């Protein structure tokens, strides 16, 4: 194997760390100087907010459970497969109002000049500097919400 094509480990045993407080657990899966990838578990009746993500711009993907996102101008129900972008400094709270644990994967952008580029994706996604805006994850989730009037 050529040296330029060799597989190398970027970080060994340094990447996986977690922060746990009552009802939530945030696990750092990967980080570098410009981004962090987190897995967050939110127990029923608990919530996390923009301060828990250090005010960075973020793309959040709901992996498991249902969550309600509250910002100063709106509230949005999020179900598995839904993703949402939130700009740097945007104040918000994500609440688990269901009876089961919810899991969110989050990609945080640490540098202010970073912008989520919707043109780089095969789907039309909103800019990281706008928000909150939701990107529908699946037609099934949308149909479920429509049948129940937007609620779980």
N, CA and C atoms as an extended XYZ file, in Angstrom:
456
Properties=species:S:1:pos:R:3:atomname:S:1:resname:S:1:resid:I:1 pbc="F F F"
N         0.842       -1.173        0.000 N   UNK     1
C         0.000        0.000        0.000 CA  UNK     1
C         0.885        1.233        0.000 C   UNK     1
N         0.555        2.217       -0.840 N   UNK     2
C         1.334        3.443       -0.904 CA  UNK     2
C         1.119        4.272        0.351 C   UNK     2
N         2.134        5.021        0.748 N   UNK     3
C         2.051        5.827        1.968 CA  UNK     3
C         0.949        6.873        1.887 C   UNK     3
N         0.718        7.462        0.707 N   UNK     4
C        -0.316        8.481        0.541 CA  UNK     4
C        -1.723        7.931        0.659 C   UNK     4
N        -1.897        6.638        0.440 N   UNK     5
C        -3.213        6.010        0.500 CA  UNK     5
C        -3.419        5.213        1.776 C   UNK     5
N        -2.477        5.268        2.676 N   UNK     6
C        -2.572        4.476        3.906 CA  UNK     6
C        -3.706        4.983        4.789 C   UNK     6
N        -4.378        4.061        5.428 N   UNK     7
C        -5.415        4.418        6.388 CA  UNK     7
C        -4.732        4.738        7.703 C   UNK     7
N        -5.164        5.837        8.322 N   UNK     8
C        -4.558        6.190        9.600 CA  UNK     8
C        -5.646        6.598       10.579 C   UNK     8
N        -5.401        6.367       11.834 N   UNK     9
C        -6.336        6.749       12.887 CA  UNK     9
C        -6.083        8.218       13.210 C   UNK     9
N        -7.133        9.020       13.152 N   UNK    10
C        -7.004       10.452       13.396 CA  UNK    10
C        -6.816       10.719       14.882 C   UNK    10
N        -7.634       10.110       15.707 N   UNK    11
C        -7.536       10.242       17.160 CA  UNK    11
C        -7.802        8.885       17.765 C   UNK    11
N        -7.042        8.522       18.744 N   UNK    12
C        -7.251        7.239       19.393 CA  UNK    12
C        -7.686        7.493       20.831 C   UNK    12
N        -8.882        7.018       21.156 N   UNK    13
C        -9.434        7.049       22.508 CA  UNK    13
C        -9.625        8.440       23.085 C   UNK    13
N        -9.420        9.483       22.302 N   UNK    14
C        -9.617       10.832       22.820 CA  UNK    14
C       -10.987       11.389       22.448 C   UNK    14
N       -11.604       10.834       21.422 N   UNK    15
C       -12.812       11.438       20.889 CA  UNK    15
C       -14.056       11.191       21.734 C   UNK    15
N       -14.202       10.024       22.323 N   UNK    16
C       -15.438        9.688       23.011 CA  UNK    16
C       -15.420       10.192       24.451 C   UNK    16
N       -16.196       11.222       24.707 N   UNK    17
C       -16.375       11.788       26.051 CA  UNK    17
C       -17.854       12.098       26.209 C   UNK    17
N       -18.313       12.245       27.450 N   UNK    18
C       -19.723       12.570       27.638 CA  UNK    18
C       -19.922       13.489       28.822 C   UNK    18
N       -21.048       14.187       28.773 N   UNK    19
C       -21.495       15.061       29.856 CA  UNK    19
C       -22.885       14.580       30.216 C   UNK    19
N       -23.104       14.324       31.501 N   UNK    20
C       -24.412       13.843       31.924 CA  UNK    20
C       -24.931       14.739       33.027 C   UNK    20
N       -26.175       15.164       32.877 N   UNK    21
C       -26.862       15.863       33.954 CA  UNK    21
C       -28.241       15.241       34.047 C   UNK    21
N       -28.996       15.614       35.032 N   UNK    22
C       -30.288       14.972       35.253 CA  UNK    22
C       -31.147       14.979       33.991 C   UNK    22
N       -31.450       13.783       33.497 N   UNK    23
C       -32.357       13.625       32.368 CA  UNK    23
C       -31.744       13.751       30.988 C   UNK    23
N       -30.462       14.107       30.883 N   UNK    24
C       -29.822       14.222       29.571 CA  UNK    24
C       -28.399       13.692       29.617 C   UNK    24
N       -27.963       13.210       28.471 N   UNK    25
C       -26.576       12.763       28.335 CA  UNK    25
C       -26.096       13.187       26.954 C   UNK    25
N       -25.009       13.950       26.912 N   UNK    26
C       -24.419       14.402       25.653 CA  UNK    26
C       -23.089       13.694       25.488 C   UNK    26
N       -22.962       12.912       24.405 N   UNK    27
C       -21.712       12.194       24.132 CA  UNK    27
C       -21.021       12.832       22.937 C   UNK    27
N       -19.777       13.192       23.124 N   UNK    28
C       -18.964       13.723       22.034 CA  UNK    28
C       -18.409       12.541       21.254 C   UNK    28
N       -18.820       12.405       20.000 N   UNK    29
C       -18.375       11.290       19.174 CA  UNK    29
C       -17.120       11.638       18.385 C   UNK    29
N       -17.021       12.892       17.961 N   UNK    30
C       -15.850       13.329       17.200 CA  UNK    30
C       -15.738       14.840       17.289 C   UNK    30
N       -14.501       15.337       17.266 N   UNK    31
C       -14.294       16.782       17.209 CA  UNK    31
C       -12.986       17.084       16.497 C   UNK    31
N       -12.951       18.256       15.907 N   UNK    32
C       -11.714       18.826       15.400 CA  UNK    32
C       -11.832       20.335       15.574 C   UNK    32
N       -10.967       21.102       14.946 N   UNK    33
C       -10.962       22.543       15.193 CA  UNK    33
C       -12.185       23.264       14.635 C   UNK    33
N       -12.929       22.650       13.722 N   UNK    34
C       -14.069       23.338       13.125 CA  UNK    34
C       -15.427       22.707       13.385 C   UNK    34
N       -15.487       21.470       13.913 N   UNK    35
C       -16.790       20.829       14.104 CA  UNK    35
C       -16.762       19.826       15.247 C   UNK    35
N       -17.958       19.537       15.778 N   UNK    36
C       -18.143       18.484       16.768 CA  UNK    36
C       -19.363       17.665       16.358 C   UNK    36
N       -19.276       16.362       16.535 N   UNK    37
C       -20.405       15.474       16.298 CA  UNK    37
C       -20.824       14.921       17.651 C   UNK    37
N       -22.099       15.134       18.018 N   UNK    38
C       -22.619       14.731       19.329 CA  UNK    38
C       -23.794       13.782       19.172 C   UNK    38
N       -23.953       12.902       20.140 N   UNK    39
C       -25.162       12.088       20.284 CA  UNK    39
C       -25.758       12.480       21.631 C   UNK    39
N       -26.996       12.952       21.623 N   UNK    40
C       -27.641       13.426       22.845 CA  UNK    40
C       -28.867       12.590       23.141 C   UNK    40
N       -28.957       12.108       24.369 N   UNK    41
C       -30.126       11.364       24.829 CA  UNK    41
C       -30.900       12.253       25.791 C   UNK    41
N       -32.207       12.373       25.550 N   UNK    42
C       -33.068       13.188       26.395 CA  UNK    42
C       -34.164       12.280       26.952 C   UNK    42
N       -34.184       12.137       28.263 N   UNK    43
C       -35.184       11.293       28.914 CA  UNK    43
C       -36.543       12.000       28.931 C   UNK    43
N       -37.645       11.244       29.072 N   UNK    44
C       -38.985       11.838       29.095 CA  UNK    44
C       -39.094       12.956       30.133 C   UNK    44
N       -39.751       14.047       29.735 N   UNK    45
C       -39.976       15.170       30.640 CA  UNK    45
C       -38.783       16.099       30.801 C   UNK    45
N       -37.694       15.856       30.108 N   UNK    46
C       -36.499       16.696       30.215 CA  UNK    46
C       -36.271       17.470       28.930 C   UNK    46
N       -35.327       18.413       28.986 N   UNK    47
C       -35.040       19.223       27.811 CA  UNK    47
C       -33.575       19.648       27.789 C   UNK    47
N       -33.149       20.105       26.632 N   UNK    48
C       -31.817       20.673       26.443 CA  UNK    48
C       -31.995       21.976       25.694 C   UNK    48
N       -31.015       22.846       25.786 N   UNK    49
C       -31.143       24.137       25.121 CA  UNK    49
C       -29.890       24.529       24.375 C   UNK    49
N       -29.978       25.667       23.721 N   UNK    50
C       -28.854       26.158       22.922 CA  UNK    50
C       -27.590       26.305       23.758 C   UNK    50
N       -27.720       26.637       25.028 N   UNK    51
C       -26.538       26.758       25.894 CA  UNK    51
C       -25.837       25.413       26.079 C   UNK    51
N       -26.588       24.315       26.022 N   UNK    52
C       -25.990       22.982       26.132 CA  UNK    52
C       -25.137       22.653       24.909 C   UNK    52
N       -25.351       23.387       23.818 N   UNK    53
C       -24.567       23.213       22.598 CA  UNK    53
C       -23.624       24.407       22.385 C   UNK    53
N       -23.343       25.127       23.432 N   UNK    54
C       -22.371       26.218       23.477 CA  UNK    54
C       -22.648       27.337       22.484 C   UNK    54
N       -23.894       27.480       22.051 N   UNK    55
C       -24.262       28.559       21.146 CA  UNK    55
C       -23.744       28.413       19.724 C   UNK    55
N       -23.165       27.261       19.390 N   UNK    56
C       -22.652       27.056       18.031 CA  UNK    56
C       -23.806       26.885       17.047 C   UNK    56
N       -23.556       27.173       15.771 N   UNK    57
C       -24.492       26.823       14.723 CA  UNK    57
C       -24.573       25.303       14.666 C   UNK    57
N       -25.756       24.759       14.336 N   UNK    58
C       -25.911       23.309       14.428 CA  UNK    58
C       -26.906       22.768       13.416 C   UNK    58
N       -26.684       21.513       13.063 N   UNK    59
C       -27.673       20.711       12.353 CA  UNK    59
C       -28.007       19.572       13.308 C   UNK    59
N       -29.277       19.462       13.698 N   UNK    60
C       -29.727       18.409       14.606 CA  UNK    60
C       -30.582       17.417       13.812 C   UNK    60
N       -30.336       16.122       14.016 N   UNK    61
C       -31.097       15.056       13.365 CA  UNK    61
C       -31.724       14.198       14.454 C   UNK    61
N       -33.044       14.059       14.413 N   UNK    62
C       -33.740       13.218       15.390 CA  UNK    62
C       -33.607       11.769       14.936 C   UNK    62
N       -32.996       10.954       15.792 N   UNK    63
C       -32.753        9.552       15.480 CA  UNK    63
C       -33.826        8.669       16.101 C   UNK    63
N       -34.271        9.034       17.297 N   UNK    64
C       -35.204        8.195       18.044 CA  UNK    64
C       -36.098        9.089       18.893 C   UNK    64
N       -37.385        8.772       18.970 N   UNK    65
C       -38.303        9.504       19.834 CA  UNK    65
C       -38.887       10.733       19.163 C   UNK    65
N       -39.629       11.487       19.937 N   UNK    66
C       -40.245       12.721       19.461 CA  UNK    66
C       -39.864       13.873       20.367 C   UNK    66
N       -39.650       15.031       19.778 N   UNK    67
C       -39.213       16.204       20.535 CA  UNK    67
C       -39.971       17.437       20.078 C   UNK    67
N       -40.058       18.410       20.957 N   UNK    68
C       -40.677       19.679       20.626 CA  UNK    68
C       -39.607       20.751       20.728 C   UNK    68
N       -39.350       21.460       19.624 N   UNK    69
C       -38.371       22.536       19.616 CA  UNK    69
C       -39.094       23.854       19.822 C   UNK    69
N       -38.641       24.632       20.803 N   UNK    70
C       -39.211       25.947       21.089 CA  UNK    70
C       -38.142       27.002       20.819 C   UNK    70
N       -38.497       28.022       20.054 N   UNK    71
C       -37.629       29.180       19.901 CA  UNK    71
C       -38.490       30.410       20.176 C   UNK    71
N       -37.895       31.577       20.100 N   UNK    72
C       -38.643       32.795       20.418 CA  UNK    72
C       -39.806       33.034       19.464 C   UNK    72
N       -39.719       32.502       18.238 N   UNK    73
C       -40.762       32.786       17.263 CA  UNK    73
C       -41.616       31.592       16.845 C   UNK    73
N       -41.311       30.371       17.336 N   UNK    74
C       -42.125       29.225       16.935 CA  UNK    74
C       -41.852       27.995       17.788 C   UNK    74
N       -42.736       27.009       17.631 N   UNK    75
C       -42.555       25.678       18.212 CA  UNK    75
C       -42.788       24.678       17.095 C   UNK    75
N       -41.919       23.654       17.035 N   UNK    76
C       -41.986       22.680       15.952 CA  UNK    76
C       -41.864       21.277       16.538 C   UNK    76
N       -42.754       20.372       16.116 N   UNK    77
C       -42.684       18.978       16.505 CA  UNK    77
C       -41.674       18.268       15.613 C   UNK    77
N       -40.736       17.543       16.218 N   UNK    78
C       -39.708       16.810       15.479 CA  UNK    78
C       -39.848       15.318       15.755 C   UNK    78
N       -39.846       14.515       14.693 N   UNK    79
C       -39.965       13.063       14.791 CA  UNK    79
C       -38.745       12.410       14.150 C   UNK    79
N       -38.534       11.108       14.373 N   UNK    80
C       -37.367       10.431       13.788 CA  UNK    80
C       -37.250       10.686       12.282 C   UNK    80
N       -36.030       11.027       11.869 N   UNK    81
C       -35.763       11.339       10.472 CA  UNK    81
C       -35.830       12.820       10.163 C   UNK    81
N       -36.416       13.622       11.059 N   UNK    82
C       -36.457       15.070       10.852 CA  UNK    82
C       -35.116       15.671       11.226 C   UNK    82
N       -34.728       16.719       10.511 N   UNK    83
C       -33.526       17.461       10.876 CA  UNK    83
C       -33.858       18.943       10.879 C   UNK    83
N       -33.065       19.686       11.618 N   UNK    84
C       -33.305       21.118       11.757 CA  UNK    84
C       -31.963       21.825       11.833 C   UNK    84
N       -31.886       22.999       11.237 N   UNK    85
C       -30.674       23.800       11.317 CA  UNK    85
C       -30.946       25.025       12.170 C   UNK    85
N       -29.972       25.381       12.980 N   UNK    86
C       -30.101       26.551       13.847 CA  UNK    86
C       -28.811       27.351       13.781 C   UNK    86
N       -28.943       28.645       13.557 N   UNK    87
C       -27.781       29.515       13.412 CA  UNK    87
C       -27.078       29.781       14.728 C   UNK    87
N       -25.845       30.211       14.621 N   UNK    88
C       -25.016       30.560       15.774 CA  UNK    88
C       -25.723       31.627       16.603 C   UNK    88
N       -25.783       31.391       17.903 N   UNK    89
C       -26.375       32.357       18.819 CA  UNK    89
C       -27.890       32.299       18.926 C   UNK    89
N       -28.555       31.492       18.117 N   UNK    90
C       -30.011       31.356       18.170 CA  UNK    90
C       -30.391       30.675       19.481 C   UNK    90
N       -31.308       31.254       20.241 N   UNK    91
C       -31.764       30.684       21.512 CA  UNK    91
C       -32.929       29.733       21.248 C   UNK    91
N       -32.823       28.512       21.783 N   UNK    92
C       -33.882       27.530       21.610 CA  UNK    92
C       -33.822       26.504       22.739 C   UNK    92
N       -34.902       25.746       22.847 N   UNK    93
C       -34.998       24.671       23.824 CA  UNK    93
C       -35.641       23.481       23.119 C   UNK    93
N       -35.117       22.268       23.337 N   UNK    94
C       -35.668       21.043       22.759 CA  UNK    94
C       -36.157       20.176       23.913 C   UNK    94
N       -37.473       19.896       23.937 N   UNK    95
C       -38.098       19.172       25.043 CA  UNK    95
C       -38.601       17.811       24.596 C   UNK    95
N       -38.418       16.828       25.472 N   UNK    96
C       -38.978       15.500       25.230 CA  UNK    96
C       -40.284       15.423       26.011 C   UNK    96
N       -41.391       15.558       25.295 N   UNK    97
C       -42.711       15.532       25.923 CA  UNK    97
C       -43.360       14.152       25.815 C   UNK    97
N       -42.598       13.170       25.335 N   UNK    98
C       -43.138       11.822       25.168 CA  UNK    98
C       -42.819       10.967       26.392 C   UNK    98
N       -43.230        9.701       26.343 N   UNK    99
C       -42.989        8.796       27.474 CA  UNK    99
C       -41.760        7.915       27.269 C   UNK    99
N       -40.996        8.163       26.196 N   UNK   100
C       -39.790        7.366       25.957 CA  UNK   100
C       -38.593        8.270       25.656 C   UNK   100
N       -37.428        7.701       25.780 N   UNK   101
C       -36.177        8.423       25.553 CA  UNK   101
C       -36.090        8.881       24.095 C   UNK   101
N       -35.498       10.049       23.868 N   UNK   102
C       -35.263       10.563       22.520 CA  UNK   102
C       -33.763       10.695       22.302 C   UNK   102
N       -33.334       10.502       21.049 N   UNK   103
C       -31.917       10.613       20.702 CA  UNK   103
C       -31.776       11.577       19.531 C   UNK   103
N       -30.822       12.492       19.650 N   UNK   104
C       -30.531       13.476       18.609 CA  UNK   104
C       -29.052       13.366       18.272 C   UNK   104
N       -28.711       13.395       17.001 N   UNK   105
C       -27.323       13.543       16.577 CA  UNK   105
C       -27.168       14.992       16.133 C   UNK   105
N       -26.098       15.616       16.547 N   UNK   106
C       -25.890       17.031       16.244 CA  UNK   106
C       -24.506       17.258       15.664 C   UNK   106
N       -24.463       18.031       14.597 N   UNK   107
C       -23.206       18.476       14.025 CA  UNK   107
C       -23.098       19.958       14.342 C   UNK   107
N       -22.118       20.303       15.185 N   UNK   108
C       -21.928       21.691       15.605 CA  UNK   108
C       -20.805       22.325       14.810 C   UNK   108
N       -21.035       23.549       14.354 N   UNK   109
C       -20.030       24.305       13.614 CA  UNK   109
C       -19.397       25.305       14.570 C   UNK   109
N       -18.116       25.119       14.876 N   UNK   110
C       -17.442       25.879       15.919 CA  UNK   110
C       -16.945       27.255       15.481 C   UNK   110
N       -16.729       27.454       14.203 N   UNK   111
C       -16.175       28.727       13.732 CA  UNK   111
C       -17.278       29.592       13.129 C   UNK   111
N       -17.298       30.884       13.467 N   UNK   112
C       -18.385       31.759       13.017 CA  UNK   112
C       -18.507       31.882       11.497 C   UNK   112
N       -17.414       31.736       10.775 N   UNK   113
C       -17.475       31.896        9.326 CA  UNK   113
C       -18.028       30.672        8.617 C   UNK   113
N       -18.237       29.579        9.360 N   UNK   114
C       -18.773       28.368        8.737 CA  UNK   114
C       -20.249       28.521        8.453 C   UNK   114
N       -20.640       28.096        7.288 N   UNK   115
C       -22.037       28.142        6.878 CA  UNK   115
C       -22.390       26.783        6.305 C   UNK   115
N       -23.556       26.270        6.673 N   UNK   116
C       -24.028       25.018        6.091 CA  UNK   116
C       -24.460       25.328        4.668 C   UNK   116
N       -23.865       24.680        3.680 N   UNK   117
C       -24.114       24.960        2.276 CA  UNK   117
C       -25.179       24.023        1.716 C   UNK   117
N       -26.392       24.541        1.481 N   UNK   118
C       -27.463       23.677        0.974 CA  UNK   118
C       -27.188       23.143       -0.422 C   UNK   118
N       -26.358       23.824       -1.207 N   UNK   119
C       -26.050       23.378       -2.560 CA  UNK   119
C       -25.165       22.133       -2.563 C   UNK   119
N       -24.471       21.882       -1.447 N   UNK   120
C       -23.580       20.730       -1.370 CA  UNK   120
C       -24.352       19.448       -1.120 C   UNK   120
N       -25.637       19.552       -0.839 N   UNK   121
C       -26.452       18.394       -0.519 CA  UNK   121
C       -27.356       18.028       -1.693 C   UNK   121
N       -27.765       16.788       -1.739 N   UNK   122
C       -28.690       16.359       -2.791 CA  UNK   122
C       -30.110       16.832       -2.484 C   UNK   122
N       -30.343       17.228       -1.240 N   UNK   123
C       -31.656       17.733       -0.842 CA  UNK   123
C       -31.552       19.229       -0.636 C   UNK   123
N       -32.631       19.934       -0.730 N   UNK   124
C       -32.621       21.360       -0.480 CA  UNK   124
C       -32.742       21.578        1.019 C   UNK   124
N       -31.668       22.045        1.646 N   UNK   125
C       -31.629       22.280        3.079 CA  UNK   125
C       -31.465       23.756        3.354 C   UNK   125
N       -32.018       24.272        4.455 N   UNK   126
C       -31.872       25.686        4.776 CA  UNK   126
C       -30.458       26.013        5.250 C   UNK   126
N       -30.102       27.277        5.185 N   UNK   127
C       -28.786       27.747        5.623 CA  UNK   127
C       -28.656       27.623        7.128 C   UNK   127
N       -27.468       27.351        7.616 N   UNK   128
C       -27.231       27.239        9.051 CA  UNK   128
C       -27.422       28.594        9.738 C   UNK   128
N       -27.311       29.683        8.998 N   UNK   129
C       -27.448       31.006        9.585 CA  UNK   129
C       -28.896       31.440        9.704 C   UNK   129
N       -29.815       30.692        9.160 N   UNK   130
C       -31.225       30.987        9.324 CA  UNK   130
C       -31.776       30.081       10.401 C   UNK   130
N       -33.032       30.219       10.727 N   UNK   131
C       -33.564       29.200       11.596 CA  UNK   131
C       -34.472       29.748       12.655 C   UNK   131
N       -35.222       28.890       13.308 N   UNK   132
C       -35.182       27.463       13.029 CA  UNK   132
C       -35.993       27.119       11.790 C   UNK   132
N       -35.499       26.204       11.011 N   UNK   133
C       -36.222       25.664        9.880 CA  UNK   133
C       -36.104       24.162        9.952 C   UNK   133
N       -37.148       23.458        9.568 N   UNK   134
C       -37.135       22.010        9.655 CA  UNK   134
C       -37.087       21.409        8.269 C   UNK   134
N       -36.353       20.332        8.136 N   UNK   135
C       -36.299       19.573        6.897 CA  UNK   135
C       -36.980       18.249        7.187 C   UNK   135
N       -38.019       17.940        6.430 N   UNK   136
C       -38.786       16.722        6.674 CA  UNK   136
C       -37.938       15.502        6.401 C   UNK   136
N       -37.893       14.596        7.353 N   UNK   137
C       -37.071       13.402        7.221 CA  UNK   137
C       -37.753       12.283        6.480 C   UNK   137
N       -39.064       12.151        6.633 N   UNK   138
C       -39.734       11.069        5.927 CA  UNK   138
C       -41.186       11.429        5.706 C   UNK   138
N       -41.731       10.926        4.643 N   UNK   139
C       -43.138       11.159        4.336 CA  UNK   139
C       -44.017       10.519        5.400 C   UNK   139
N       -43.591        9.402        5.967 N   UNK   140
C       -44.346        8.725        7.019 CA  UNK   140
C       -44.516        9.636        8.228 C   UNK   140
N       -43.440       10.291        8.631 N   UNK   141
C       -43.506       11.186        9.791 CA  UNK   141
C       -44.458       12.336        9.511 C   UNK   141
N       -44.413       12.882        8.301 N   UNK   142
C       -45.286       13.980        7.947 CA  UNK   142
C       -46.740       13.528        7.974 C   UNK   142
N       -47.043       12.374        7.421 N   UNK   143
C       -48.403       11.845        7.398 CA  UNK   143
C       -48.910       11.605        8.811 C   UNK   143
N       -48.053       11.065        9.691 N   UNK   144
C       -48.430       10.823       11.079 CA  UNK   144
C       -48.826       12.126       11.760 C   UNK   144
N       -48.045       13.192       11.527 N   UNK   145
C       -48.338       14.493       12.135 CA  UNK   145
C       -49.633       15.056       11.587 C   UNK   145
N       -49.865       14.944       10.272 N   UNK   146
C       -51.067       15.478        9.675 CA  UNK   146
C       -52.305       14.805       10.249 C   UNK   146
N       -52.251       13.492       10.438 N   UNK   147
C       -53.395       12.739       10.975 CA  UNK   147
C       -53.687       13.132       12.412 C   UNK   147
N       -52.658       13.496       13.171 N   UNK   148
C       -52.856       13.812       14.577 CA  UNK   148
C       -52.818       15.308       14.837 C   UNK   148
N       -52.972       16.111       13.811 N   UNK   149
C       -53.024       17.562       13.990 CA  UNK   149
C       -51.697       18.155       14.450 C   UNK   149
N       -50.579       17.568       14.039 N   UNK   150
C       -49.277       18.114       14.387 CA  UNK   150
C       -48.732       17.655       15.714 C   UNK   150
N       -49.433       16.737       16.380 N   UNK   151
C       -48.976       16.260       17.687 CA  UNK   151
C       -48.647       14.777       17.636 C   UNK   151
N       -47.886       14.314       18.634 N   UNK   152
C       -47.549       12.895       18.722 CA  UNK   152
C       -48.754       12.051       19.045 C   UNK   152
